[in-house]
Coordinates of C-alpha atoms in Angstrom, one line a residue:
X1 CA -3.3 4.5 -8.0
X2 CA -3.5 5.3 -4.1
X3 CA -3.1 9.1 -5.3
X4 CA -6.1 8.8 -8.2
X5 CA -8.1 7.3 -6.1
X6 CA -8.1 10.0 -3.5
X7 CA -8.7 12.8 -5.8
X8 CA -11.4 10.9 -8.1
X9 CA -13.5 10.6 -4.5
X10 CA -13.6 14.5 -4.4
X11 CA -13.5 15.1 -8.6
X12 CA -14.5 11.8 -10.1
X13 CA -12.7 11.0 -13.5
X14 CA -15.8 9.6 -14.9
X15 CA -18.1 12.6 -14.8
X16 CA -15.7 14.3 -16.6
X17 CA -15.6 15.1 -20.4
X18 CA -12.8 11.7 -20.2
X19 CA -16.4 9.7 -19.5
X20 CA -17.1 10.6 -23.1
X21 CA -14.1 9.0 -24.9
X22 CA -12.4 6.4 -22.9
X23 CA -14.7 3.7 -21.3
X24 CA -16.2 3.6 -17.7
X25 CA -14.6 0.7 -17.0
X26 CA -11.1 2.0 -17.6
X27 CA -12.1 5.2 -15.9
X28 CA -13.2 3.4 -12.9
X29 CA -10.2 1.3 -12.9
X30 CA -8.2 4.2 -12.5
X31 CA -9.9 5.9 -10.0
X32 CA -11.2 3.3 -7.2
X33 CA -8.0 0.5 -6.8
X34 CA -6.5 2.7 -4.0
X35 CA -7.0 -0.1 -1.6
X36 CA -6.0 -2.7 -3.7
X37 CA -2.7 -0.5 -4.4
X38 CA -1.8 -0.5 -0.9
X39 CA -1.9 -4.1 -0.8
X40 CA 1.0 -4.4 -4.3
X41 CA 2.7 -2.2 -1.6
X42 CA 2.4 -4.6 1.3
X43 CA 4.2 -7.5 -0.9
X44 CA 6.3 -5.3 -2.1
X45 CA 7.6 -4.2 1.5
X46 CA 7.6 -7.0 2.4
X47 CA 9.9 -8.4 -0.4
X48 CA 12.2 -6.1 0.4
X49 CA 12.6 -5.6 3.9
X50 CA 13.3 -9.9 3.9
X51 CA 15.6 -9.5 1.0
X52 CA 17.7 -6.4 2.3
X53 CA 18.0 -9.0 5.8
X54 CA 19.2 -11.6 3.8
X55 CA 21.5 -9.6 2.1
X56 CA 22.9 -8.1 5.3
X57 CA 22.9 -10.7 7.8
X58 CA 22.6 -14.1 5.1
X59 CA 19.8 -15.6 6.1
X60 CA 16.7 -14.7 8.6
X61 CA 17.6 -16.2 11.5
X62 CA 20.6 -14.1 11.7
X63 CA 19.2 -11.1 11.9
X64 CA 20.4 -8.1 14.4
X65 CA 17.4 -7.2 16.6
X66 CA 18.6 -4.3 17.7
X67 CA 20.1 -3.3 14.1
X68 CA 17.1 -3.9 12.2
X69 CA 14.8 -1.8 14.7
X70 CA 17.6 1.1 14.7
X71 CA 17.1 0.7 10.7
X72 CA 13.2 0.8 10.6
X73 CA 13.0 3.7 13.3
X74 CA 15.1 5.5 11.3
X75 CA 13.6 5.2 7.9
X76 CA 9.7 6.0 9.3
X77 CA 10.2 8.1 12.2
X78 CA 11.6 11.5 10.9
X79 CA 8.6 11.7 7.9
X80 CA 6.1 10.4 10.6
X81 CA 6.8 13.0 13.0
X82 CA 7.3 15.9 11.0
X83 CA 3.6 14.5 9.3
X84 CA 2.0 14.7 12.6
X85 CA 3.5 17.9 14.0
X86 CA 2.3 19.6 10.8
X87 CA -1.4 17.9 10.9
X88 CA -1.9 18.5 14.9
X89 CA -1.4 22.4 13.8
X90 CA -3.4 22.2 10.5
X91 CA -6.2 20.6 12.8
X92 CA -5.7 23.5 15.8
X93 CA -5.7 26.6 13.3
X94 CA -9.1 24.9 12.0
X95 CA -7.9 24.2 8.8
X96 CA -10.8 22.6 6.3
X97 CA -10.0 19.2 5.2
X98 CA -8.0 18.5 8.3
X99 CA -10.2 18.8 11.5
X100 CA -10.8 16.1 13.6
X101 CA -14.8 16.3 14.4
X102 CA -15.9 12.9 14.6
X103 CA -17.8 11.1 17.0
X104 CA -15.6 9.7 19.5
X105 CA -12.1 11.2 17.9
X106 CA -9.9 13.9 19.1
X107 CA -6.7 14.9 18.1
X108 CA -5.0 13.4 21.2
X109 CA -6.5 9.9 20.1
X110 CA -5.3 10.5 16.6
X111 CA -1.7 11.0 17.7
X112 CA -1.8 8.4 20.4
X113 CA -3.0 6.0 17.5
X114 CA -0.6 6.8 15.2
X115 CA 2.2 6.9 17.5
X116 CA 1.0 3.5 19.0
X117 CA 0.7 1.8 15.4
X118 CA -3.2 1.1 15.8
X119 CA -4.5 4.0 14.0
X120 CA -6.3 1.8 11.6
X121 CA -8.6 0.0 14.8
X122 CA -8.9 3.4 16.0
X123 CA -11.0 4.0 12.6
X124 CA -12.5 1.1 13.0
X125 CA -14.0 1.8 16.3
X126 CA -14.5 5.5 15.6
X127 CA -15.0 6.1 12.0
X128 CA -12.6 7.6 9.1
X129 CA -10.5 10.5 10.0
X130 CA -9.5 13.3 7.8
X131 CA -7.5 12.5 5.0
X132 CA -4.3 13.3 5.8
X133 CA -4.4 11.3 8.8
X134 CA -6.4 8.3 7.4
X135 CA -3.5 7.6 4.9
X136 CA -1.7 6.4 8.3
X137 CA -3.5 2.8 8.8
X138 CA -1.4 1.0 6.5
X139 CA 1.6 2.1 8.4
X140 CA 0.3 0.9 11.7
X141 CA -0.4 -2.6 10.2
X142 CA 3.1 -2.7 8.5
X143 CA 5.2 -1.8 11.3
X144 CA 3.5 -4.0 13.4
X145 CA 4.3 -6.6 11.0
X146 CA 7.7 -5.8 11.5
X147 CA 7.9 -5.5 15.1
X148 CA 7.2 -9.0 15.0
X149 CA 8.9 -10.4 11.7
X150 CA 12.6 -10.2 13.7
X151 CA 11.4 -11.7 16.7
X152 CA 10.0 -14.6 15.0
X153 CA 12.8 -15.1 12.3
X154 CA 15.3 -15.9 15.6
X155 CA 12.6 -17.8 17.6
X156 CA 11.4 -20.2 14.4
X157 CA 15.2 -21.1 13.8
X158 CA 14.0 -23.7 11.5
X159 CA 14.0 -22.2 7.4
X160 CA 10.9 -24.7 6.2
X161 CA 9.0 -23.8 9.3
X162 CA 9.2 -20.0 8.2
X163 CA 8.3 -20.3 5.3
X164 CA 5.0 -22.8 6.5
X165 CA 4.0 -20.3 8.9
X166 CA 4.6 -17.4 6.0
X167 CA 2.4 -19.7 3.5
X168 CA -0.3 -20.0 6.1
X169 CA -0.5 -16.0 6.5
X170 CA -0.3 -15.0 3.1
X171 CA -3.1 -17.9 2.4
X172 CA -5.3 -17.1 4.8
X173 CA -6.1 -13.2 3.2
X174 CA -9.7 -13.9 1.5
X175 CA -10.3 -15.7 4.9
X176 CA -9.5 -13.3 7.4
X177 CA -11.3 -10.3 5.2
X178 CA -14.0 -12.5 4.8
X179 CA -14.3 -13.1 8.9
X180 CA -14.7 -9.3 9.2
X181 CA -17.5 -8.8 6.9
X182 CA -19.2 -7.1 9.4
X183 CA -17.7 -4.1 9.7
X184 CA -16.6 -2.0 6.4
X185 CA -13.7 0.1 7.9
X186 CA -12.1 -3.2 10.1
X187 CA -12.4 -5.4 7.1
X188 CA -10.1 -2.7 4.8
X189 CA -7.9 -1.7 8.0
X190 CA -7.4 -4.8 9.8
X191 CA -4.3 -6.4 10.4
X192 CA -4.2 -9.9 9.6
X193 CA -5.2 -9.2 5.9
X194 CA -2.5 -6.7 5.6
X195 CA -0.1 -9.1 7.1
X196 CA -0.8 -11.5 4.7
X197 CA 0.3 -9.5 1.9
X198 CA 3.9 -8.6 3.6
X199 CA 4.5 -12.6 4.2
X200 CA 3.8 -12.7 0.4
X201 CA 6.2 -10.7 0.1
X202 CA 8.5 -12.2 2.8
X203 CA 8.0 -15.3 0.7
X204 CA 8.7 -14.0 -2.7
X205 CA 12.1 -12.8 -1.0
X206 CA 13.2 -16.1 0.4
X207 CA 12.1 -18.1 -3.3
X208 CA 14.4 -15.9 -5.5
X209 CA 17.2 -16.0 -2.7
X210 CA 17.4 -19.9 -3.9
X211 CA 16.3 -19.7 -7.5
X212 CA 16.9 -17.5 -9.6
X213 CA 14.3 -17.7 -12.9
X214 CA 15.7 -18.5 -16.6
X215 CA 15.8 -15.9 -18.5
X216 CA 12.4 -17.8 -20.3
X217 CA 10.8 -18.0 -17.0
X218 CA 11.1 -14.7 -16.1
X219 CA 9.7 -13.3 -18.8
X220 CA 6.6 -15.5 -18.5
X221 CA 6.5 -14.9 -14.9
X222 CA 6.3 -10.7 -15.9
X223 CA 3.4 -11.1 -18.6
X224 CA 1.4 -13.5 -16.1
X225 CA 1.8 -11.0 -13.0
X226 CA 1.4 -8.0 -15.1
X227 CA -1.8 -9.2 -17.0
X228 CA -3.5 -10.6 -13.6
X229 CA -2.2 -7.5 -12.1
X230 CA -4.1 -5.9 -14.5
X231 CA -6.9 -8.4 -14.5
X232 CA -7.8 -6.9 -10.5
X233 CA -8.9 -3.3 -11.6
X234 CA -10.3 -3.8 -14.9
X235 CA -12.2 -7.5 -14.3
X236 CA -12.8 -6.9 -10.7
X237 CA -16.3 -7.2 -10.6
X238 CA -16.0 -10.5 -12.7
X239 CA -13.0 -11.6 -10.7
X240 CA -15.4 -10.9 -7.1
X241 CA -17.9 -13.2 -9.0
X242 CA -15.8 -16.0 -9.2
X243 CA -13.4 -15.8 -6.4
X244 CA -15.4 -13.8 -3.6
X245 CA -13.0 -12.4 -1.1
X246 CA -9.7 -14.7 -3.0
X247 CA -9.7 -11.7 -5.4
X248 CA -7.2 -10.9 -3.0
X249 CA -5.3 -13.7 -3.7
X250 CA -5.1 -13.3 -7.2
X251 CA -3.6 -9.2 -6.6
X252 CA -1.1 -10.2 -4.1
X253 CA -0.4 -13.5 -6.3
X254 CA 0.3 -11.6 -9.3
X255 CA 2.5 -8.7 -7.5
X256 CA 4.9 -12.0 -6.2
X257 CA 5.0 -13.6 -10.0
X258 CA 6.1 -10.2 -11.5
X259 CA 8.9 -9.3 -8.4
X260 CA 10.5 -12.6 -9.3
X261 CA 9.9 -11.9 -13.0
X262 CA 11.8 -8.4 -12.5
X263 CA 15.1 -10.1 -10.5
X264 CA 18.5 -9.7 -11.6
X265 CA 19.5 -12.1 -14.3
X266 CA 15.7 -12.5 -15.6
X267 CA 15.2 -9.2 -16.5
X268 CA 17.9 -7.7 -18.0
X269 CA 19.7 -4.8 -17.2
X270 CA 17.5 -1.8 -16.1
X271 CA 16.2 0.6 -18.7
X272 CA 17.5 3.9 -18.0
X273 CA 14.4 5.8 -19.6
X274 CA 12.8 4.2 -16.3
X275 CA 15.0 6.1 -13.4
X276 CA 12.6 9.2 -13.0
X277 CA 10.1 5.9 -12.1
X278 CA 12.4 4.4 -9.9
X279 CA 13.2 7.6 -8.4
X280 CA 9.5 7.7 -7.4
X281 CA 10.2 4.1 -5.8
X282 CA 12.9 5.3 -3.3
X283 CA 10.4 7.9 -2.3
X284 CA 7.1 6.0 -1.6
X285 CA 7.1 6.1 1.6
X286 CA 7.4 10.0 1.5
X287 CA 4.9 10.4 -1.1
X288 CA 2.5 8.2 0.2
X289 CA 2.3 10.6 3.3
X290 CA 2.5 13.8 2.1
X291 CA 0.0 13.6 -1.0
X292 CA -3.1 14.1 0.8
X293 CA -1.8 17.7 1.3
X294 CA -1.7 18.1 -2.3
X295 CA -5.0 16.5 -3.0
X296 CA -6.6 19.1 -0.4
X297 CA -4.9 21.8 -2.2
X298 CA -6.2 21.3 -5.8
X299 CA -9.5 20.5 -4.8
X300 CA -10.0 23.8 -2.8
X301 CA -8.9 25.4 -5.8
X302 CA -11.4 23.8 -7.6
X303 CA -14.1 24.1 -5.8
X304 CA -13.1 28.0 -4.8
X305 CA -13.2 28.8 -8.7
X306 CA -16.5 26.8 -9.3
X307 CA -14.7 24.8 -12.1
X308 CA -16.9 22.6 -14.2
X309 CA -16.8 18.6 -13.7
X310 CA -16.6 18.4 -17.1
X311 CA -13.1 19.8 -17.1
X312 CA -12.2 18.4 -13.7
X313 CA -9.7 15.8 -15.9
X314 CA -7.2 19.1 -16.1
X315 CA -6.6 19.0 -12.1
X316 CA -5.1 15.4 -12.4
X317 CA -2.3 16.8 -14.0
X318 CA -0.7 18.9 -11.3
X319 CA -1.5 16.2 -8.9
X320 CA 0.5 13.8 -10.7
X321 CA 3.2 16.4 -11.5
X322 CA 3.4 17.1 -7.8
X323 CA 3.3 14.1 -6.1

């Protein structure tokens, strides 16, 4: 979704000839639930960063500080700096698509951001940055998240005080976004919101570590998490009417239902028809990063062979191909 959604704001699906035969609504659906995406990515992190810990260490308060840092540094740091080595020369060599030219931004506060895990406050001070670099804001809020998770898991010793504190954040979403209404950028980018989703996550992690869903269960628990999930792009409007800013709670809601719908022993064994998408589940975190590059790429092809909107569908192809 987070990749549609960045090529439908340079080629959008609905003004293609697409707009003629499938409805707007499903059109739109496709194209503008990046955000929302990112945030069925936050629970999901968070799911499974808690459930790995319990896994390894048996429960959270155990947890190796200096082990689960050497783990996370080692999973984001090679992509992330190899990202910004090759977007600091993109940006030197004056490459369109990945300059840094707005008010108050420069390439040394782009890097200092990023490598400072604040990049999303920096946009919201300064503005959006180019797209390769803007896809970096929901890393800053996760690995703060996680600077922090460890430290509190060993400090809050008690399990049912966790998982209070947990409830709170992942509760208090639609208030928090609501709080920073002020300010377009802070309320998409800003931590606490993003935060509540991983606890959500966090949460989801700590209930199927307990319970484990009857078979029964777990497939209503799939069919209600799938349907709401799909309830958030396609009834979003209607779904804003009626729950303002707890839309929210409804996406991040659903995304916990179906994780403890999918667990072992609920859902049956895996489909193997399914491993190319699972596949694409192990590499997230290097797609996420690197699709902005391929975005760019089709859409200067595009617009260098003065290609018709009409038949702009044809370029989602190769983007979905490639990333």
């Amino acid at each position: 979704m987070v990749v549609l959604h960045h090529l439908a704001l340079r080629i959008p699906l609905r003004d293609t000839a697409l707009g003629d035969i499938l409805p707007r609504r499903l059109l739109d659906a496709l194209s503008y639930n990046g955000y929302e995406a990112v945030f069925v990515f936050f629970v999901v992190s968070g799911f499974l960063i808690a459930s790995h810990s319990l896994r390894r260490w048996g429960s959270l308060s155990s947890i190796d500080l200096r082990a689960f840092y050497v783990r996370r540094a080692a999973r984001i740091l090679p992509c992330l700096l190899l990202l910004l080595a090759v977007l600091s020369a993109l940006h030197l060599a004056g490459v369109p698509f990945y300059v840094i030219d707005g008010k108050g931004q420069s390439l040394g506060g782009a890097l200092f951001s990023a490598l400072g895990l604040h990049l999303n406050w920096y946009e919201g001070r300064t503005g959006w940055l180019p797209g390769g670099w803007d896809v970096l804001w929901s890393l800053s809020i996760e690995e703060v998240f996680y600077l922090g998770f460890p430290l509190a898991c060993l400090l809050v010793r008690g399990r049912m005080l966790l998982i209070v504190l947990l409830a709170l954040s992942a509760l208090s979403l639609p208030l928090t976004r609501a709080a920073l209404a002020g300010n377009e950028i802070w309320q998409e980018k800003a931590y606490l919101p993003g935060m509540a989703a991983i606890a959500t996550g966090v949460l989801t992690a700590l209930l199927v570590e307990r319970w484990q869903a009857p078979r029964r269960t777990a497939r209503l628990l799939r069919l209600a998490g799938g349907l709401s999930l799909l309830a958030v792009p396609l009834c979003g409007r209607e779904l804003w009417a009626s729950f303002g800013n707890g839309y929210m709670l409804v996406l991040t809601g659903s995304a916990a239902m179906l994780i403890a719908g999918l667990q072992p022993g609920g859902a049956g064994a895996p489909m193997r028809a399914l491993g190319w998408l699972r596949a694409f589940g192990r590499l997230s975190y290097e797609i996420y990063l690197t699709h902005m590059f391929v975005v760019f790429a089709l859409v200067a092809l595009y617009r260098h062979g003065g290609s018709d909107v009409r038949s702009g569908f044809w370029w989602y192809l190769p983007l979905l191909a490639l990333c």
